[in-house]
PDB file of C-alpha atoms in Angstrom:
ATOM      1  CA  UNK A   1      11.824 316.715  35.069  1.00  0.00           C
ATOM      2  CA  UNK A   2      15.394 318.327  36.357  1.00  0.00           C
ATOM      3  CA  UNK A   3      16.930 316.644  39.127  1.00  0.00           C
ATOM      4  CA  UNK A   4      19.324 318.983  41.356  1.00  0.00           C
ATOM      5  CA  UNK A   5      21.859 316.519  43.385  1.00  0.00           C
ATOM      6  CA  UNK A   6      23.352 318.508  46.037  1.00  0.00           C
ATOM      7  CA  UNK A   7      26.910 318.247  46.999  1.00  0.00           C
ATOM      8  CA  UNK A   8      28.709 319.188  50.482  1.00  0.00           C
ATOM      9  CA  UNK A   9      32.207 319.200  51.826  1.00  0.00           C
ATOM     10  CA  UNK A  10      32.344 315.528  52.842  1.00  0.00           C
ATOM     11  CA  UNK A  11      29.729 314.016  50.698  1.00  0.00           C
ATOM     12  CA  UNK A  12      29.651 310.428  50.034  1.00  0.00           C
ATOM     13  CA  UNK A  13      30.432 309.529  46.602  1.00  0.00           C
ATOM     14  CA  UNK A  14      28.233 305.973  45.960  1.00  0.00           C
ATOM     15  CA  UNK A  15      25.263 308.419  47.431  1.00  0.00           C
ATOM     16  CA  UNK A  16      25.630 311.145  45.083  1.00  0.00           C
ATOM     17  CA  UNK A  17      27.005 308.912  41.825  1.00  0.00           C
ATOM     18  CA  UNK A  18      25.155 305.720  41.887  1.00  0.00           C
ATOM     19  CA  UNK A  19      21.227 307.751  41.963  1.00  0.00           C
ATOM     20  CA  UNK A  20      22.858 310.241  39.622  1.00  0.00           C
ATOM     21  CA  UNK A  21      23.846 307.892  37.104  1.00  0.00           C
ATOM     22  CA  UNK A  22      20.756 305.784  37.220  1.00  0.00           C
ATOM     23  CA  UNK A  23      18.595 309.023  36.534  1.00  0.00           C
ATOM     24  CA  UNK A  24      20.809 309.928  34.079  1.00  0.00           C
ATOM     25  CA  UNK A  25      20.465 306.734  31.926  1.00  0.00           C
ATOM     26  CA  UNK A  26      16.334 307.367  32.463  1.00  0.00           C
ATOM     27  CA  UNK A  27      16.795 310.436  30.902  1.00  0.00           C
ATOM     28  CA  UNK A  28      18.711 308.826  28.140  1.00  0.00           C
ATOM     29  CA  UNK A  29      15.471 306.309  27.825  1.00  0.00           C
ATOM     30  CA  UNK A  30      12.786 308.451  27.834  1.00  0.00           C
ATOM     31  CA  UNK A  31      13.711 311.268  25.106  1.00  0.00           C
ATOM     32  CA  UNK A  32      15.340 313.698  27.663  1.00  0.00           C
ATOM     33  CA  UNK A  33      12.365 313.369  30.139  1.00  0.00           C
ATOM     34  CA  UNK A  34      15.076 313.450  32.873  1.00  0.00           C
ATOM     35  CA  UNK A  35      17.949 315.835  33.200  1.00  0.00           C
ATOM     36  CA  UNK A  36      20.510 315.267  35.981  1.00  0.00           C
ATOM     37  CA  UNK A  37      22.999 318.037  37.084  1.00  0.00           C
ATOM     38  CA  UNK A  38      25.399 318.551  40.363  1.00  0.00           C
ATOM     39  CA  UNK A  39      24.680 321.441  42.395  1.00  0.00           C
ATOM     40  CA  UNK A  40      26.031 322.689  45.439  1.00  0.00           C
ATOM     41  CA  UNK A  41      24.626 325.773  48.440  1.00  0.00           C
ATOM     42  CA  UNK A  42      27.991 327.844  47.212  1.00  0.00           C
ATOM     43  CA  UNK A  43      27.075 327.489  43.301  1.00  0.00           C
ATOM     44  CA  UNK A  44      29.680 325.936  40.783  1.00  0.00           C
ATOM     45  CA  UNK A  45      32.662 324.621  42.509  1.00  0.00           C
ATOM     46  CA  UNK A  46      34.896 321.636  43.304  1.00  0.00           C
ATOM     47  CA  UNK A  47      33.618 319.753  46.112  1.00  0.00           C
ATOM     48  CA  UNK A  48      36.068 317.306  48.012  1.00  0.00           C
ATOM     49  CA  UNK A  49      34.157 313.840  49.059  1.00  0.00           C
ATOM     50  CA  UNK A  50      34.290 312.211  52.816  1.00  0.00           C
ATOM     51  CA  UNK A  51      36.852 309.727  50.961  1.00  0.00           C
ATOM     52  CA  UNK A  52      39.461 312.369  50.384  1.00  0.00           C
ATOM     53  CA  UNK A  53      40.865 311.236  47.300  1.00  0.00           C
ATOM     54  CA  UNK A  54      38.023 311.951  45.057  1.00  0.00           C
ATOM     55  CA  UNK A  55      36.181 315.313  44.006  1.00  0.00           C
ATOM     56  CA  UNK A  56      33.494 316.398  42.081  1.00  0.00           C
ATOM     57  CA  UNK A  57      32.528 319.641  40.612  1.00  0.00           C
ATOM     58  CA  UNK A  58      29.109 321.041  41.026  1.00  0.00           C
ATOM     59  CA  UNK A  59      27.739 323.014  37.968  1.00  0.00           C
ATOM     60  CA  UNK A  60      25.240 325.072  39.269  1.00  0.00           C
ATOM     61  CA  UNK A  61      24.159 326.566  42.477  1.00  0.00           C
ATOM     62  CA  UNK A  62      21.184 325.210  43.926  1.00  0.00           C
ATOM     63  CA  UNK A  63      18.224 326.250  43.316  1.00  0.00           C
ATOM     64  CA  UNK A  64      15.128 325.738  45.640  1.00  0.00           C
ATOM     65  CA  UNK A  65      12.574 327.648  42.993  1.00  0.00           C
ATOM     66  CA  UNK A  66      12.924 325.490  40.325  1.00  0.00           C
ATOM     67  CA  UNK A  67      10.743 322.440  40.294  1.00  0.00           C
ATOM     68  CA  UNK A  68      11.719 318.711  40.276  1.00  0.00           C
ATOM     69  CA  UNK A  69      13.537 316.456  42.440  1.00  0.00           C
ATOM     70  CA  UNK A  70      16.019 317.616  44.858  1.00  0.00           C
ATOM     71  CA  UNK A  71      18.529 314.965  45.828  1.00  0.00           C
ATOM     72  CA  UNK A  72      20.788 314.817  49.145  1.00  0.00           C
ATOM     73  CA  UNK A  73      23.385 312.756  49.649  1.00  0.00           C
ATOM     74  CA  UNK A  74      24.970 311.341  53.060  1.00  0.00           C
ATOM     75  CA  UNK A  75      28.372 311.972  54.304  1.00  0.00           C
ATOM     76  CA  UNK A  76      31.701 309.585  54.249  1.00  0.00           C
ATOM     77  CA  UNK A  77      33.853 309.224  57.441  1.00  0.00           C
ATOM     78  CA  UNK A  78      34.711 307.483  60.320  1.00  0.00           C
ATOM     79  CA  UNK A  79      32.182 305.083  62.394  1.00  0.00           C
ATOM     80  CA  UNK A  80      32.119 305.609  65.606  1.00  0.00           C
ATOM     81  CA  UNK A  81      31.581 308.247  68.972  1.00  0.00           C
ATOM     82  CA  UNK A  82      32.391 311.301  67.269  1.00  0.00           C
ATOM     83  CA  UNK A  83      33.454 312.078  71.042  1.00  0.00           C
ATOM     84  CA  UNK A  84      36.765 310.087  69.814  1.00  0.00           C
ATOM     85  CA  UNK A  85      37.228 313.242  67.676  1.00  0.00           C
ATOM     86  CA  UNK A  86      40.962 314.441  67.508  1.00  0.00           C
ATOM     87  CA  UNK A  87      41.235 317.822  68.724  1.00  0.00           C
ATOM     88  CA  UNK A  88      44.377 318.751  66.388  1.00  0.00           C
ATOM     89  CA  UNK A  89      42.493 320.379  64.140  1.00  0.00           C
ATOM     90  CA  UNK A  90      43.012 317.357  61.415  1.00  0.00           C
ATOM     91  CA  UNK A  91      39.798 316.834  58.859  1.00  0.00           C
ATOM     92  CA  UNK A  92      41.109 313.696  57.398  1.00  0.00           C
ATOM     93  CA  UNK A  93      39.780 311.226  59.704  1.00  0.00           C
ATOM     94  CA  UNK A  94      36.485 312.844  60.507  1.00  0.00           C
ATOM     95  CA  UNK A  95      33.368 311.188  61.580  1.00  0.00           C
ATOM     96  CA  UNK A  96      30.642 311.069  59.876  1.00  0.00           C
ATOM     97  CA  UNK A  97      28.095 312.740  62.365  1.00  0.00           C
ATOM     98  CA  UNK A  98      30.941 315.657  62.348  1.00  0.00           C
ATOM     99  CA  UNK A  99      30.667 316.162  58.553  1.00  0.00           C
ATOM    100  CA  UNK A 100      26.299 315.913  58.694  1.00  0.00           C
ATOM    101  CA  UNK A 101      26.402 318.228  61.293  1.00  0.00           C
ATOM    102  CA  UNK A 102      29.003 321.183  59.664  1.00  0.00           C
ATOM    103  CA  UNK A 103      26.230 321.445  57.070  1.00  0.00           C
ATOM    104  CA  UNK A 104      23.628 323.132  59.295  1.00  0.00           C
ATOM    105  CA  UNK A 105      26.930 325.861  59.573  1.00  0.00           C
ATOM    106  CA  UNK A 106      26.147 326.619  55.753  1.00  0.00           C
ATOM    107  CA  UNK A 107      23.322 327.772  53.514  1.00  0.00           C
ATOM    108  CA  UNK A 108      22.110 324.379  52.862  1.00  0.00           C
ATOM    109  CA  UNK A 109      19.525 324.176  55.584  1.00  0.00           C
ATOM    110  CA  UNK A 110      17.972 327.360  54.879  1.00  0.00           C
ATOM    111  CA  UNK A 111      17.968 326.149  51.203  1.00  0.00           C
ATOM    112  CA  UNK A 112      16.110 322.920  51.809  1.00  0.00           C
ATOM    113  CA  UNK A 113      13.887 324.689  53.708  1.00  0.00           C
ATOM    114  CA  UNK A 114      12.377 326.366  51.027  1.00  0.00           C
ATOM    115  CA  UNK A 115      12.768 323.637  48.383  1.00  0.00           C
ATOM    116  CA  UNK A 116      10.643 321.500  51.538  1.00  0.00           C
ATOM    117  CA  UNK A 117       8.264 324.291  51.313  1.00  0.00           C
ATOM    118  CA  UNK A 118       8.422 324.339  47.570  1.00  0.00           C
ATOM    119  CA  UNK A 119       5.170 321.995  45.672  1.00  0.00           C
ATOM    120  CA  UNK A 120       6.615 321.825  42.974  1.00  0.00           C
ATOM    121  CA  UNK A 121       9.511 319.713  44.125  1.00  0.00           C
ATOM    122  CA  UNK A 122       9.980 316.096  45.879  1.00  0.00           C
ATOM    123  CA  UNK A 123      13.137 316.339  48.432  1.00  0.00           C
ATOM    124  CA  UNK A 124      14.872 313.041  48.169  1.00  0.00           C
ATOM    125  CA  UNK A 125      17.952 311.152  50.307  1.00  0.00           C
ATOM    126  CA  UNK A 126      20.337 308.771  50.490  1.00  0.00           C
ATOM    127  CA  UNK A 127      21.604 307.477  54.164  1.00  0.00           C
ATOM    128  CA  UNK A 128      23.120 310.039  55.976  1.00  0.00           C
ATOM    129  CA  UNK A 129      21.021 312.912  53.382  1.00  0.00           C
ATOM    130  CA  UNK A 130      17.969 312.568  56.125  1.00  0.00           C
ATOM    131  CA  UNK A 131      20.201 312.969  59.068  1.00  0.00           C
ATOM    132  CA  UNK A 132      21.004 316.708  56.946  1.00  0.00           C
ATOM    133  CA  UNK A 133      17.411 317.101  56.655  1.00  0.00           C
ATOM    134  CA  UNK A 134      16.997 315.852  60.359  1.00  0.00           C
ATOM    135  CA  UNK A 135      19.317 317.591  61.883  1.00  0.00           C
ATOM    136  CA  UNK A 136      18.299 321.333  60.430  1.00  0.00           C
ATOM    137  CA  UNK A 137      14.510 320.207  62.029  1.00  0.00           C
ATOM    138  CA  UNK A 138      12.788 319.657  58.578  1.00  0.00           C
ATOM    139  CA  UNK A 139      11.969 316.452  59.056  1.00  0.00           C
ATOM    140  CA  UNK A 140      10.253 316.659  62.501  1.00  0.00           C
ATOM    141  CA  UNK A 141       6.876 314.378  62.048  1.00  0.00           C
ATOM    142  CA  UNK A 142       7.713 312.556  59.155  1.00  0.00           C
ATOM    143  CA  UNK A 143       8.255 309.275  57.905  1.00  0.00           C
ATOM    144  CA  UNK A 144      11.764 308.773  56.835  1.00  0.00           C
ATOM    145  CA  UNK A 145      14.880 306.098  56.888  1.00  0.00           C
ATOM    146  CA  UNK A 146      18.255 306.235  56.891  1.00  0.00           C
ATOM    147  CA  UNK A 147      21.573 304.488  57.607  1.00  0.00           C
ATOM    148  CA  UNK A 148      20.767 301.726  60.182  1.00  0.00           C
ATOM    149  CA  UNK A 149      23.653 302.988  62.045  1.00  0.00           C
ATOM    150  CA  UNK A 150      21.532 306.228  61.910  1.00  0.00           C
ATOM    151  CA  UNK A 151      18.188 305.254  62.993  1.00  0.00           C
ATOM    152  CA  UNK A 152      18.461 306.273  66.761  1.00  0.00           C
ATOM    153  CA  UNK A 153      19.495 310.027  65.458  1.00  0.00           C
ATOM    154  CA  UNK A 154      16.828 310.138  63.010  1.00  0.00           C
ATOM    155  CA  UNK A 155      14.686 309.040  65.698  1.00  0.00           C
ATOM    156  CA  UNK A 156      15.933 311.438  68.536  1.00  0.00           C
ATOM    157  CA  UNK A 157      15.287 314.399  65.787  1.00  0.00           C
ATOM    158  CA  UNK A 158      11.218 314.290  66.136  1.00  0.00           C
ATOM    159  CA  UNK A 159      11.212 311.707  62.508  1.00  0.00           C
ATOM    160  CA  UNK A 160       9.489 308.907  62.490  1.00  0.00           C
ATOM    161  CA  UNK A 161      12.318 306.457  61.572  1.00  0.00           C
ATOM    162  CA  UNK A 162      11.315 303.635  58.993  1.00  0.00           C
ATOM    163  CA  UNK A 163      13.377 300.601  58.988  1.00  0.00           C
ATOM    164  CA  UNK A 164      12.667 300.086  55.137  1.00  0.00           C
ATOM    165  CA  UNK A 165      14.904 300.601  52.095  1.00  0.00           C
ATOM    166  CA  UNK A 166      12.629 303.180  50.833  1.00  0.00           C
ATOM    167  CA  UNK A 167      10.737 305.284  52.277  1.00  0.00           C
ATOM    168  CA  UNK A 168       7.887 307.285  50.499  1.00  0.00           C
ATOM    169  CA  UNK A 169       6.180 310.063  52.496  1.00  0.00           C
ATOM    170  CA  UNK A 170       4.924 312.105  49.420  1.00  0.00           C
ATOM    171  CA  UNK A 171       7.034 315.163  48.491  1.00  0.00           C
ATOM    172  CA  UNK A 172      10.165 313.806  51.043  1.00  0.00           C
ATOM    173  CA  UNK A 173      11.548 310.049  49.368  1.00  0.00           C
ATOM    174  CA  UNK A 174      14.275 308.600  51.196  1.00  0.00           C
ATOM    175  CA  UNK A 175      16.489 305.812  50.806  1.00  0.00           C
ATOM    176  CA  UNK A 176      18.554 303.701  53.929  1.00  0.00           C
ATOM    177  CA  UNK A 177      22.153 302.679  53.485  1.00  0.00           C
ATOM    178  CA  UNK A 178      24.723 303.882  50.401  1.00  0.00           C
ATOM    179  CA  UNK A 179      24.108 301.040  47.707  1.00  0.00           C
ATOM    180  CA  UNK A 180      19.974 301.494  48.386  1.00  0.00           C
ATOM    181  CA  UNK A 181      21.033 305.294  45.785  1.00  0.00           C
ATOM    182  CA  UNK A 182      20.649 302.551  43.152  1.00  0.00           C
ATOM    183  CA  UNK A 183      16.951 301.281  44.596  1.00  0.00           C
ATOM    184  CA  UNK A 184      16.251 305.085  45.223  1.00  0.00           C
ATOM    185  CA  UNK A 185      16.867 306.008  41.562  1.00  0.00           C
ATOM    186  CA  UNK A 186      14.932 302.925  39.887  1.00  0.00           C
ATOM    187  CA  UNK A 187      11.753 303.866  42.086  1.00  0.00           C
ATOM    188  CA  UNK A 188      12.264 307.262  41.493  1.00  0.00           C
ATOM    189  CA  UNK A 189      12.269 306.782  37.525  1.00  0.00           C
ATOM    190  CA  UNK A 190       8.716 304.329  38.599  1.00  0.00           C
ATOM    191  CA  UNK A 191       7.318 306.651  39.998  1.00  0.00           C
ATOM    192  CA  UNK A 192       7.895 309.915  37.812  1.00  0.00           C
ATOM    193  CA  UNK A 193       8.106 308.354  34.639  1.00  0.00           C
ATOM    194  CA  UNK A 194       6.835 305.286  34.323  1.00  0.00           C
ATOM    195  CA  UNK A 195       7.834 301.690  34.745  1.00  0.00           C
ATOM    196  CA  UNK A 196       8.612 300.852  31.592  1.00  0.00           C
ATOM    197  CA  UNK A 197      11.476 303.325  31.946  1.00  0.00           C
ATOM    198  CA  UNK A 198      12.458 302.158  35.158  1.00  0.00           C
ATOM    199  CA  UNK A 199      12.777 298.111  34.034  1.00  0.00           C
ATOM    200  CA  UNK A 200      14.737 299.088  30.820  1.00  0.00           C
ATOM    201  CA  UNK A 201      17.252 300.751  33.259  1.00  0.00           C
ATOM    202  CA  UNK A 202      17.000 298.150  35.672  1.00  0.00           C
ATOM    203  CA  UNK A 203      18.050 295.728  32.935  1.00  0.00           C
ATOM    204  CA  UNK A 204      21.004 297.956  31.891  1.00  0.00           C
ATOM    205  CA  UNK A 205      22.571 298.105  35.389  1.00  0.00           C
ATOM    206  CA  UNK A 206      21.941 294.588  35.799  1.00  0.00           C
ATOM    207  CA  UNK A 207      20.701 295.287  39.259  1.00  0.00           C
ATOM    208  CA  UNK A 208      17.401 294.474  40.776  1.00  0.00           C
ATOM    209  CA  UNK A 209      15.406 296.546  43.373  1.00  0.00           C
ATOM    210  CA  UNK A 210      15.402 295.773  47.011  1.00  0.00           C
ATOM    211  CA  UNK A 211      12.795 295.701  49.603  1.00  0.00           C
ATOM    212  CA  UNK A 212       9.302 297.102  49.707  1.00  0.00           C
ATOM    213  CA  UNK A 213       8.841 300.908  49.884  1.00  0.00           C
ATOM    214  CA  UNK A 214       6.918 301.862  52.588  1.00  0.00           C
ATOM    215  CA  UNK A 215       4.086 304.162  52.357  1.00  0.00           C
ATOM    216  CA  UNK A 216       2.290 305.418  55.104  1.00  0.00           C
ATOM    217  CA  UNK A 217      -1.559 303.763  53.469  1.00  0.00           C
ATOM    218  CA  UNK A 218      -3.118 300.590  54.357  1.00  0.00           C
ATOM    219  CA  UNK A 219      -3.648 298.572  57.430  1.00  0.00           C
ATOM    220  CA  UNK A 220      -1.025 298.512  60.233  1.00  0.00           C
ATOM    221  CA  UNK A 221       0.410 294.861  60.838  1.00  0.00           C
ATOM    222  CA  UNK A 222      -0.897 292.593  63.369  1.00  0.00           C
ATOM    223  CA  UNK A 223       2.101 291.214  65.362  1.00  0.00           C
ATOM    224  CA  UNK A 224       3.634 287.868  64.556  1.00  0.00           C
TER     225      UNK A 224
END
């Protein structure tokens, strides 16, 4: 199974590295069951993070044909009312709405698009990566989660917001705030290659899952 992590101007890096390197050390424990590259809409490049002060380079351009797991990161920036915005033309104190929203101004949207419409691969997210997805109106009638900063946004775009860690809605999986990448990539390893996989990892990182993922099966909840 290839896993295509997608990379943007702004990206954050926990959202992109910690999933990354957790399905990277899966790969490592199940023969090379799992490969793990960084990809970008542009193809290879160096891609500057929301923190500034750290870049990555993507490999590959991505691809929306090729089946697997398609991973999207959120964005780093300022919290706030992006109405606050400085009008001097200065990127370095951006918020993070700003930087979600410039990617609907690339070929990323139109790219998701067809890796949504693609069966062969499961779009998955981390944070702000559903507000991308969101945003570009792929998301309209599912079940999703995000930051919890987020949740009125992912609301507001036609997604039914999930206040859960994880989310699973079949081919879309995605994950709430930055450190839930880690969560995201354990269930991800569960679910694709088996939990044996996924414990040895869990074991390596010394970090243990959070929260139930929700699925969209079984009876509702009676109020408490």
């Amino acid at each position: 199974m290839h896993v295509q992590v997608v990379l943007f101007d702004g990206f954050d890096p926990l959202d992109a590295i910690a999933p990354f390197e957790v399905l990277h050390a899966g790969g490592t424990a199940s023969d090379g069951s799992i490969t793990v590259e960084l990809v970008s809409a542009e193809g290879p490049r160096e891609v500057v993070s929301g923190t500034g002060d750290l870049t990555l380079r993507a490999i590959a351009a991505f691809d929306p044909t090729r089946a697997g797991l398609v991973l999207v990161p959120g964005a780093a920036g300022l919290v706030g009312d992006p109405q606050e915005q400085p009008s001097d033309g200065d990127t370095a104190g951006e918020y993070i709405q700003v930087r979600l929203a410039r990617t609907l101004d690339t070929a990323l949207p139109v790219l998701l698009k067809d890796a949504m419409e693609n069966p062969d691969i499961t779009v998955t997210t981390v944070c702000g990566g559903s507000l991308v997805l969101a945003m570009a109106g792929l998301t309209e009638g599912r079940h999703a989660t995000t930051h919890h900063l987020g949740m009125d946004l992912l609301e507001a775009t036609g997604t039914h917001a999930v206040r859960a860690r994880i989310v699973d809605d079949g081919d879309l999986v995605t994950a709430a705030g930055v450190t839930s990448g880690l969560d995201l990539g354990l269930y991800l390893l569960e679910r694709e290659i088996g939990p044996q996989v996924a414990h040895a990892v869990e074991e390596l990182f010394a970090h243990e899952r959070r929260g139930v993922v929700w699925r969209n099966a079984g009876p509702a909840p009676s109020s408490f």
